[in-house]
Amino acid sequence: MTPTSSLPPGYTPPTNLLEGRAVLVTGAGQGLGQAVALACAAHGATVALLGRKPKKLEATADAIEAAGGAEPVLVPFDLAEAGTAQFEQLAHLLRRELKRLDGIAHCASHFVPLTPLAHQGLESWLVLLRVNLAAPAALTRACLPLLAAAPDASVVFTGETHGLDPAAFWGAFAIGKSALPALAKVWADELEKSGTPRMNVLVPGPMNTPQRAMSHPGEDRSRLRSAESVAVSYLYLLGPDSRGRSGETLRM
Ligand SMILES: NC(=O)c1ccc[n+]([C@@H]2O[C@H](COP(=O)([O-])OP(=O)(O)OC[C@H]3O[C@@H](n4cnc5c(N)ncnc54)[C@H](OP(=O)(O)O)[C@@H]3O)[C@@H](O)[C@H]2O)c1
């Protein structure tokens, strides 16, 4: 099993933690991504919100501005369809709109109902591996020059319990997620000399979000951790309090 490390218990970020920083959040229209975007903005960051559905991104942007946060940049974008050229264009847009990039929180994910591997065809594999593994890598790669120019940049990939401990019926979703610790480790090793951007994986565990309703239908979700409480750990990894930590897989 992938070795994991822990987060500092009871971490409480100062309200100006991300003051002056710019952060891209994927999957920002709902669930964890929305909570992370709101938390980053509430702690001083200007955020770029990426997802497929503009209306959901607008709702997140409205909530950020209503809470007094800086006006976000909306990035309607399909991670399943994009190639290298589209990721490069996205990085150009971020440079133009934000002028800098201090972090990426990769929260978007593609999930399909649990099924035996024997029922999972190549097309399903490719979308799962693309959105959950290859697209976060390609997006990070396109943004590397921007991230490297920031003094303390940090990238957070979102792992999954069944990526650390694969089990029946979790299929190519678990298999794609299982490769994220390797991705972060390889990249962290390559960037060891400069130390930036830092590359880590966060494994949040069960949360009360729309994806959980798909993976565990019928469950009493009111007892689960909220996405808002998990977002605090993203603040820790994106901000200066986690300086020096890279290549780790952190489990909540
Ligand atoms: N929920 C849990 O219990 C749990 C547990 C462990 C790990 N996680 C991980 O935590 C992360 C967030 O999960 P969640 O529960 O918040 O998921 P969610 O509610 O299903 O949200 C997924 C997000 O990804 C976006 N997305 C999906 N396909 C996309 C695509 N092709 N291009 C761009 N954006 C796309 C969706 O936005 P659009 O619909 O607008 O595209 C949505 O905002 C995921 O990585 C998940 O694997 C979740």
Short mmCIF file of C-alpha atoms and ligand atoms in Angstrom, two decimals, residues 27-33 50-53 56 77-80 107-109 131 158-160 173 177 204-207 209-212, ligand 1:
data_model
loop_
_atom_site.label_atom_id
_atom_site.label_comp_id
_atom_site.label_asym_id
_atom_site.label_seq_id
_atom_site.Cartn_x
_atom_site.Cartn_y
_atom_site.Cartn_z
CA GLY A 27 -14.36 20.90 -10.15
CA ALA A 28 -15.25 24.24 -8.55
CA GLY A 29 -18.98 24.09 -9.33
CA GLN A 30 -19.98 21.66 -6.58
CA GLY A 31 -18.85 19.41 -3.76
CA LEU A 32 -15.26 19.57 -2.56
CA GLY A 33 -14.05 21.89 -5.35
CA LEU A 50 -12.76 25.35 -13.62
CA GLY A 51 -15.59 22.97 -14.48
CA ARG A 52 -17.73 21.94 -17.43
CA LYS A 53 -20.93 23.75 -16.48
CA LYS A 56 -22.44 26.00 -11.56
CA PHE A 77 -13.44 23.60 -19.59
CA ASP A 78 -13.90 19.87 -20.25
CA LEU A 79 -10.97 17.87 -18.88
CA ALA A 80 -12.14 14.78 -20.80
CA CYS A 107 -10.74 18.53 -7.17
CA ALA A 108 -12.55 17.56 -10.42
CA SER A 109 -13.26 13.90 -10.86
CA VAL A 131 -10.09 13.08 -16.16
CA THR A 158 -7.04 14.70 -4.79
CA GLY A 159 -6.61 11.02 -4.07
CA GLU A 160 -9.12 8.47 -2.94
CA PHE A 173 -11.58 4.92 -11.01
CA LYS A 177 -6.45 7.40 -8.44
CA PRO A 204 -9.95 13.24 2.03
CA GLY A 205 -11.95 10.10 2.90
CA PRO A 206 -15.76 10.01 2.85
CA MET A 207 -17.47 13.41 2.49
CA THR A 209 -20.94 15.50 -1.61
CA PRO A 210 -22.81 14.55 -4.81
CA GLN A 211 -20.13 11.96 -5.72
CA ARG A 212 -20.64 10.14 -2.43
N1 LIG B 1 -17.07 12.44 -1.99
C1 LIG B 1 -16.29 11.60 -1.33
O1 LIG B 1 -16.71 10.93 -0.38
C2 LIG B 1 -14.84 11.48 -1.75
C3 LIG B 1 -14.01 10.62 -1.02
C4 LIG B 1 -12.66 10.53 -1.37
C5 LIG B 1 -12.17 11.28 -2.44
N2 LIG B 1 -13.01 12.09 -3.14
C6 LIG B 1 -12.44 12.89 -4.22
O2 LIG B 1 -12.65 14.27 -3.94
C7 LIG B 1 -12.77 14.99 -5.18
C8 LIG B 1 -14.05 15.80 -5.17
O3 LIG B 1 -15.11 14.91 -5.05
P1 LIG B 1 -16.62 15.38 -4.92
O4 LIG B 1 -17.26 14.38 -4.07
O5 LIG B 1 -16.68 16.82 -4.61
O6 LIG B 1 -17.08 15.14 -6.45
P2 LIG B 1 -18.36 15.67 -7.23
O7 LIG B 1 -19.36 16.24 -6.30
O8 LIG B 1 -18.78 14.57 -8.13
O9 LIG B 1 -17.76 16.85 -8.12
C9 LIG B 1 -16.93 16.55 -9.20
C10 LIG B 1 -16.58 17.83 -9.92
O10 LIG B 1 -15.77 17.51 -11.04
C11 LIG B 1 -16.20 18.26 -12.16
N3 LIG B 1 -15.95 17.49 -13.38
C12 LIG B 1 -16.36 16.22 -13.64
N4 LIG B 1 -15.98 15.86 -14.88
C13 LIG B 1 -15.31 16.93 -15.40
C14 LIG B 1 -14.69 17.18 -16.65
N5 LIG B 1 -14.69 16.27 -17.64
N6 LIG B 1 -14.11 18.39 -16.86
C15 LIG B 1 -14.11 19.34 -15.89
N7 LIG B 1 -14.70 19.16 -14.68
C16 LIG B 1 -15.29 17.96 -14.45
C17 LIG B 1 -17.70 18.50 -11.93
O11 LIG B 1 -18.12 19.72 -12.49
P3 LIG B 1 -19.02 19.84 -13.82
O12 LIG B 1 -20.17 18.92 -13.65
O13 LIG B 1 -19.36 21.29 -13.92
O14 LIG B 1 -18.09 19.43 -14.89
C18 LIG B 1 -17.78 18.60 -10.41
O15 LIG B 1 -17.64 19.96 -10.02
C19 LIG B 1 -12.69 13.95 -6.28
O16 LIG B 1 -11.39 13.87 -6.78
C20 LIG B 1 -13.07 12.66 -5.58
O17 LIG B 1 -12.57 11.53 -6.22
C21 LIG B 1 -14.32 12.22 -2.82
#
